[in-house]
Coordinates of C-alpha atoms (C1' of nucleotides) in Angstrom, one line a residue:
Chain A
M1 CA 242.2 188.9 292.1
P2 CA 239.9 191.8 291.4
D3 CA 237.8 193.4 294.1
R4 CA 234.3 192.2 293.1
K5 CA 232.7 194.6 295.6
R6 CA 234.1 197.7 294.0
N7 CA 234.6 196.3 290.5
P8 CA 231.9 193.8 289.9
E9 CA 232.1 194.3 286.2
I10 CA 235.5 194.7 284.6
P11 CA 235.3 195.4 280.9
I12 CA 237.5 193.2 278.7
R13 CA 239.1 195.5 276.1
T14 CA 240.7 192.9 273.9
A15 CA 238.9 191.5 270.9
V16 CA 238.3 187.8 270.8
A17 CA 240.0 186.4 267.7
N18 CA 241.3 182.9 267.9
E19 CA 241.0 181.7 271.4
D20 CA 240.9 177.9 271.7
G21 CA 241.3 177.7 268.0
I22 CA 237.7 178.9 267.4
D23 CA 237.0 180.1 263.9
F24 CA 235.1 183.3 264.6
T25 CA 235.7 184.5 261.1
L26 CA 233.7 181.7 259.5
I27 CA 231.1 181.8 262.2
E28 CA 230.6 185.5 261.5
L29 CA 230.6 185.1 257.8
F30 CA 228.0 182.4 257.9
F31 CA 225.7 184.8 259.8
F32 CA 226.2 187.6 257.3
A33 CA 226.0 185.3 254.3
Y34 CA 222.7 183.7 255.4
R35 CA 221.1 187.0 256.3
D36 CA 221.8 188.4 252.9
F37 CA 220.9 185.2 251.2
T38 CA 217.4 185.3 252.7
S39 CA 216.9 189.0 252.2
D40 CA 216.0 188.9 248.5
P41 CA 213.1 186.5 248.8
D42 CA 212.0 188.2 252.1
E43 CA 211.4 191.4 250.3
M44 CA 209.4 189.8 247.5
L45 CA 207.3 187.8 250.0
A46 CA 206.3 191.0 251.8
D47 CA 204.3 191.9 248.6
Y48 CA 202.2 188.8 249.1
G49 CA 201.8 189.2 252.9
F50 CA 203.9 186.2 253.3
G51 CA 207.0 185.5 255.4
R52 CA 210.0 183.3 255.4
A53 CA 207.9 180.3 256.7
H54 CA 205.7 180.5 253.6
H55 CA 208.8 180.4 251.4
R56 CA 210.1 177.2 253.1
V57 CA 206.8 175.4 252.7
L58 CA 206.5 176.5 249.1
H59 CA 210.0 175.4 248.5
F60 CA 209.7 171.9 249.8
V61 CA 206.3 171.3 248.2
N62 CA 207.8 172.2 244.9
R63 CA 210.9 170.1 245.5
R64 CA 208.9 167.0 246.7
P65 CA 205.4 167.2 245.2
G66 CA 203.0 164.9 246.9
L67 CA 204.7 164.8 250.2
T68 CA 202.4 164.5 253.1
V69 CA 201.8 166.9 256.0
A70 CA 203.7 164.6 258.3
E71 CA 206.7 164.5 255.9
L72 CA 206.7 168.2 255.6
L73 CA 206.7 168.6 259.4
E74 CA 209.6 166.2 259.6
V75 CA 211.7 168.1 257.0
L76 CA 211.0 171.5 258.5
K77 CA 211.3 170.4 262.1
I78 CA 208.3 172.5 263.2
T79 CA 205.0 171.6 264.9
K80 CA 201.8 171.1 263.0
Q81 CA 200.3 174.1 264.6
S82 CA 203.1 176.3 263.2
L83 CA 202.7 174.8 259.8
A84 CA 198.9 175.1 259.9
R85 CA 198.8 178.8 259.7
V86 CA 201.1 179.3 256.8
L87 CA 199.9 176.2 254.9
K88 CA 196.3 177.4 255.2
Q89 CA 197.3 180.7 253.6
L90 CA 199.2 179.1 250.8
I91 CA 196.2 176.9 250.1
D92 CA 193.7 179.8 250.3
T93 CA 195.7 181.8 247.9
G94 CA 195.9 179.0 245.4
H95 CA 199.6 178.3 245.6
I96 CA 199.3 174.8 247.0
V97 CA 196.6 172.1 246.8
Q98 CA 195.9 169.1 249.0
L99 CA 194.9 165.7 247.6
Q100 CA 193.7 162.8 249.6
G101 CA 196.3 160.1 249.9
P102 CA 195.6 157.3 247.5
R103 CA 196.7 154.5 249.8
D104 CA 195.9 156.1 253.1
R105 CA 193.0 158.4 252.9
R106 CA 193.9 160.1 256.1
Q107 CA 196.9 161.6 254.5
R108 CA 197.0 164.9 252.6
E109 CA 199.4 165.0 249.7
L110 CA 200.6 168.5 249.0
Y111 CA 201.2 169.7 245.5
P112 CA 202.1 173.1 244.1
T113 CA 199.7 174.8 241.5
A114 CA 201.1 176.6 238.5
K115 CA 200.9 179.8 240.6
G116 CA 202.8 178.1 243.4
R117 CA 205.4 176.8 241.1
A118 CA 205.9 180.2 239.6
L119 CA 206.3 181.9 242.9
A120 CA 208.8 179.3 244.1
L121 CA 210.9 179.9 241.0
A122 CA 210.6 183.6 241.4
L123 CA 211.8 183.4 245.0
A124 CA 214.7 181.1 244.2
R125 CA 216.0 183.1 241.3
P126 CA 217.8 185.9 243.2
Q127 CA 219.1 183.3 245.7
S128 CA 220.5 181.2 242.9
R129 CA 222.0 184.2 241.2
R130 CA 223.7 185.3 244.4
I131 CA 225.2 181.8 244.8
H132 CA 226.3 181.7 241.2
T133 CA 228.0 185.1 241.4
A134 CA 229.6 184.3 244.7
L135 CA 231.1 181.1 243.3
Q136 CA 232.5 183.1 240.4
D137 CA 233.9 185.8 242.6
A138 CA 235.4 183.5 245.1
G139 CA 238.9 182.4 244.2
A140 CA 240.0 178.9 243.2
G141 CA 237.5 176.3 244.2
D142 CA 234.4 174.7 242.7
R143 CA 230.7 174.4 243.4
A144 CA 231.0 170.7 244.3
F145 CA 233.2 171.6 247.3
V146 CA 230.6 174.1 248.6
E147 CA 227.9 171.4 248.2
D148 CA 230.0 168.9 250.1
F149 CA 230.9 171.4 252.8
L150 CA 227.3 172.5 253.3
K151 CA 226.1 168.9 253.4
A152 CA 228.8 168.1 256.0
M153 CA 227.5 171.0 258.1
V154 CA 224.1 169.3 258.4
N155 CA 223.4 166.9 261.3
P156 CA 224.3 163.3 260.1
E157 CA 220.9 161.9 260.9
L158 CA 219.3 164.5 258.6
R159 CA 221.4 163.8 255.5
T160 CA 219.0 161.1 254.4
Q161 CA 216.3 163.8 254.0
I162 CA 218.5 165.9 251.8
D163 CA 218.9 163.1 249.4
A164 CA 215.1 162.9 249.1
S165 CA 215.2 166.0 247.0
P166 CA 215.8 165.8 243.3
R167 CA 219.4 166.3 242.4
N168 CA 220.7 169.3 240.5
Q169 CA 222.9 167.4 238.2
E170 CA 224.0 168.6 234.8
Chain B
M1 CA 193.8 175.2 228.3
P2 CA 192.4 173.8 231.5
D3 CA 188.9 174.6 232.5
R4 CA 189.4 176.9 235.5
K5 CA 185.8 176.7 236.5
R6 CA 186.0 173.0 237.1
N7 CA 189.6 172.7 237.8
P8 CA 190.7 175.9 239.4
E9 CA 193.7 174.2 241.1
I10 CA 195.6 171.7 239.1
P11 CA 198.3 170.0 241.0
I12 CA 201.8 169.9 239.5
R13 CA 203.3 166.5 240.0
T14 CA 206.8 167.0 238.8
A15 CA 209.5 168.1 241.1
V16 CA 211.3 171.3 240.5
A17 CA 214.9 170.5 239.9
N18 CA 216.8 172.8 237.6
E19 CA 214.4 175.1 235.9
D20 CA 216.0 178.2 234.5
G21 CA 219.3 177.0 235.8
I22 CA 218.3 177.6 239.4
D23 CA 220.5 175.9 241.9
F24 CA 217.9 174.4 244.3
T25 CA 220.3 172.0 245.7
L26 CA 222.6 174.6 247.2
I27 CA 219.7 176.8 248.2
E28 CA 218.3 173.9 250.2
L29 CA 221.6 172.9 251.6
F30 CA 222.2 176.4 252.8
F31 CA 218.9 176.3 254.7
F32 CA 219.7 173.0 256.4
A33 CA 223.3 173.9 257.1
Y34 CA 222.4 177.2 258.8
R35 CA 219.7 175.6 260.8
D36 CA 221.9 173.0 262.3
F37 CA 224.8 175.5 262.6
T38 CA 222.6 177.6 264.9
S39 CA 221.0 174.7 266.8
D40 CA 224.0 174.0 269.1
P41 CA 224.2 177.5 270.7
D42 CA 220.4 177.7 270.6
E43 CA 220.1 174.8 273.0
M44 CA 222.8 176.2 275.3
L45 CA 221.1 179.7 275.3
A46 CA 217.9 178.2 276.5
D47 CA 219.5 177.4 279.8
Y48 CA 220.2 181.1 280.4
G49 CA 216.8 182.2 279.2
F50 CA 218.5 183.8 276.2
G51 CA 217.7 183.5 272.5
R52 CA 219.6 183.8 269.3
A53 CA 219.4 187.6 269.5
H54 CA 221.4 187.5 272.7
H55 CA 224.0 185.4 271.0
R56 CA 224.5 187.9 268.2
V57 CA 224.9 190.8 270.5
L58 CA 227.3 188.9 272.7
H59 CA 229.3 187.8 269.7
F60 CA 229.8 191.2 268.2
V61 CA 230.6 192.8 271.5
N62 CA 233.3 190.2 272.0
R63 CA 234.6 190.7 268.5
R64 CA 234.6 194.5 268.6
P65 CA 234.9 195.5 272.3
G66 CA 234.1 199.1 272.8
L67 CA 231.8 199.4 269.8
T68 CA 229.0 201.9 270.4
V69 CA 225.3 201.2 270.4
A70 CA 224.9 202.8 267.1
E71 CA 227.7 200.7 265.6
L72 CA 226.1 197.6 266.9
L73 CA 222.8 198.5 265.4
E74 CA 224.5 199.1 262.1
V75 CA 226.2 195.7 262.1
L76 CA 223.1 193.8 263.2
K77 CA 220.7 195.8 261.0
I78 CA 218.0 195.9 263.6
T79 CA 216.3 198.8 265.4
K80 CA 217.3 200.2 268.8
Q81 CA 214.0 199.0 270.3
S82 CA 214.8 195.5 269.3
L83 CA 218.3 195.7 270.6
A84 CA 217.2 197.4 273.9
R85 CA 215.4 194.3 275.2
V86 CA 218.2 191.8 274.7
L87 CA 221.0 194.2 275.6
K88 CA 219.4 195.1 278.8
Q89 CA 219.2 191.5 279.8
L90 CA 222.8 190.9 279.0
I91 CA 223.8 193.9 281.1
D92 CA 221.6 193.0 284.0
T93 CA 223.1 189.5 284.0
G94 CA 226.6 190.8 284.0
H95 CA 227.7 189.6 280.6
I96 CA 228.2 193.1 279.1
V97 CA 229.0 196.5 280.6
Q98 CA 228.6 200.0 279.2
L99 CA 231.2 202.7 279.5
Q100 CA 230.6 206.3 278.7
G101 CA 232.3 207.3 275.5
P102 CA 235.6 209.1 276.2
R103 CA 235.3 211.6 273.4
D104 CA 231.6 211.8 273.1
R105 CA 229.9 211.3 276.4
R106 CA 226.5 210.6 274.8
Q107 CA 227.9 207.3 273.4
R108 CA 227.9 204.0 275.3
E109 CA 230.8 201.8 274.6
L110 CA 230.0 198.1 275.0
Y111 CA 232.4 195.6 276.5
P112 CA 232.2 192.0 277.5
T113 CA 232.9 191.0 281.1
A114 CA 234.8 187.8 281.9
K115 CA 231.4 186.2 282.2
G116 CA 230.3 187.5 278.8
R117 CA 233.6 186.4 277.2
A118 CA 233.3 183.0 278.6
L119 CA 229.7 182.6 277.4
A120 CA 230.7 183.8 273.9
L121 CA 233.4 181.3 273.7
A122 CA 231.2 178.5 275.0
L123 CA 228.6 179.3 272.3
A124 CA 231.1 179.5 269.5
R125 CA 232.9 176.3 270.4
P126 CA 230.3 173.8 269.0
Q127 CA 229.9 176.0 265.9
S128 CA 233.6 176.1 265.2
R129 CA 233.8 172.4 265.8
R130 CA 231.1 171.8 263.3
I131 CA 232.8 173.9 260.7
H132 CA 236.1 172.3 261.3
T133 CA 234.7 168.8 261.0
A134 CA 232.7 169.8 257.9
L135 CA 235.8 171.1 256.2
Q136 CA 237.6 167.8 256.9
D137 CA 234.7 165.7 255.8
A138 CA 234.1 167.7 252.6
G139 CA 236.3 166.5 249.7
A140 CA 239.1 168.4 248.0
G141 CA 239.0 172.1 248.9
D142 CA 240.2 174.4 251.6
R143 CA 238.9 176.7 254.3
A144 CA 240.1 179.8 252.3
F145 CA 237.6 179.0 249.5
V146 CA 234.7 178.7 251.9
E147 CA 235.7 182.0 253.5
D148 CA 235.9 183.7 250.1
F149 CA 232.6 182.1 249.0
L150 CA 230.8 183.2 252.1
K151 CA 232.2 186.7 251.9
A152 CA 231.1 186.9 248.3
M153 CA 227.5 185.9 249.4
V154 CA 227.3 189.1 251.5
N155 CA 226.0 192.3 250.0
P156 CA 228.9 194.3 248.6
E157 CA 228.2 197.4 250.7
L158 CA 228.4 195.4 253.9
R159 CA 231.8 193.8 253.2
T160 CA 233.5 196.8 254.8
Q161 CA 231.9 195.9 258.1
I162 CA 233.2 192.4 257.9
D163 CA 236.7 193.7 257.8
A164 CA 236.1 195.6 261.0
S165 CA 236.4 192.3 262.9
P166 CA 239.8 190.9 263.9
R167 CA 241.1 188.4 261.5
N168 CA 241.5 184.7 262.3
Q169 CA 245.0 184.4 260.9
E170 CA 247.2 181.6 262.1
Chain C
dA1 C1' 183.2 144.2 265.5
dA2 C1' 185.3 146.9 268.9
dA3 C1' 189.3 149.2 270.5
dA4 C1' 193.6 151.4 269.7
dA5 C1' 196.6 153.9 266.9
dT6 C1' 197.5 157.3 263.4
dA7 C1' 197.0 161.5 260.3
dT8 C1' 195.2 165.7 260.2
dG9 C1' 192.9 169.9 261.8
dT10 C1' 191.7 173.4 265.2
dC11 C1' 191.4 176.4 269.4
dA12 C1' 193.9 178.9 272.9
dA13 C1' 197.7 180.8 275.2
dC14 C1' 202.3 182.1 275.2
dA15 C1' 207.5 183.3 273.9
dG16 C1' 211.1 185.4 271.1
dT17 C1' 212.4 188.8 268.0
dG18 C1' 211.6 191.8 264.7
dC19 C1' 208.8 196.4 263.4
dT20 C1' 206.8 201.5 263.8
dG21 C1' 205.7 205.7 266.2
dA22 C1' 206.2 208.8 269.9
dC23 C1' 208.6 211.0 273.3
dA24 C1' 212.5 212.0 277.0
dT25 C1' 217.3 213.1 278.4
dA26 C1' 221.9 214.2 277.9
dT27 C1' 225.4 216.0 275.1
dT28 C1' 227.5 218.0 271.2
dT29 C1' 227.4 220.9 267.2
dT30 C1' 225.9 224.8 264.8
Chain D
dA1 C1' 220.5 229.7 272.2
dA2 C1' 219.0 226.4 268.8
dA3 C1' 219.5 222.3 266.3
dA4 C1' 221.2 217.9 265.8
dT5 C1' 222.8 213.5 267.7
dA6 C1' 223.1 209.3 270.8
dT7 C1' 220.7 206.8 273.7
dG8 C1' 216.7 205.1 276.3
dT9 C1' 211.9 203.9 277.0
dC10 C1' 206.8 203.1 276.4
dA11 C1' 203.2 201.1 273.7
dG12 C1' 201.4 198.4 270.2
dC13 C1' 201.7 195.2 266.4
dA14 C1' 203.4 191.2 263.2
dC15 C1' 205.5 186.8 262.3
dT16 C1' 206.9 182.4 263.6
dG17 C1' 207.9 179.3 266.8
dT18 C1' 206.1 176.6 271.2
dT19 C1' 202.8 173.5 274.4
dG20 C1' 198.4 171.6 275.6
dA21 C1' 194.0 170.0 274.7
dC22 C1' 190.6 168.1 272.0
dA23 C1' 187.9 166.7 267.5
dT24 C1' 187.4 163.9 263.2
dA25 C1' 188.3 160.5 259.9
dT26 C1' 190.7 156.5 258.8
dT27 C1' 193.5 152.5 259.4
dT28 C1' 195.4 148.9 262.2
dT29 C1' 195.2 145.8 266.0
dT30 C1' 193.0 142.9 269.0

DNA sequence: AAAAATATGTCAACAGTGCTGACATATTTT
DNA sequence: AAAATATGTCAGCACTGTTGACATATTTTT
């Protein structure tokens, strides 16, 4: 065994590549892919003084108009204090409006305005284009498989939420 | 047209679903999938007082042992000031060691220690398991297509970097 | 009707990770 | 000898997440 007193830190010079059958290639690709996937809207958001968090809120309010604050927190898995900052900005800038819940007046239903809808579409456009191009560039295989794969990557208990969004069926 | 004086913010009540042929379903799934994909290591890292940034550094140092600080910055696309904080912690905790570059003594080659290798493997394990399970659960389609798709999602000019990592060929 | 629970909002402090700008040191290149 | 390069470091800032505490309005329970 190595002399830890003299060589407390022995450098490992071999690259990790398949130990224990771990798929480092896909792990790494997922990181690169997601980073570039978010880079397009990130740049656009900077012009508005918004960040990625604003994008997420805007996205889900457009996908599920009328969802309550509590529902939005549940989908995003963040705290209300985190949401408050970005939601306030989106309301102040006229991208989102709040309506008092019809049944329960404590609730605040969130809706996009025309401005908010337009921004959501503008942000999604380059992302959708990237996905579409990638599907074409990738070899044999179809969009349905990617959808199934990504859905299977999500924690089972959250897959119900996914189905709460309107389908993209054609 | 609406009276903007009285109704400055008209809520849109229809969900966005396919406007302009935008694939909101995959956009949304990519968000959920990546969030859950990173959640397993995130929890483990908390025990070490580390964050996601530490994971990335550890991953690439294990994938490309001996890479220099400049190369690491290039792969991660962050500034040296951002890297400095997390790299210092990984070195101080004995997960990574620096060796003076053999040709250029200004350079610092980064290597994982046995401890660093072990942690990298431990962090990758649940991620790889999730990918593997998802591939099985997803319908007809194979791993190669997912790899091709993810690679095609990455900015073209960065695909060279990807090939710098050892392949996962079996 | 009063009490408890719920939905939301807000204030304050803090952590992690990114940024820019400025400057220092060692080493290599010109 | 001078300039360029690789790395390190200090300081301050932004964004987005956290916890804890407390306030208000409304609904539900007792």
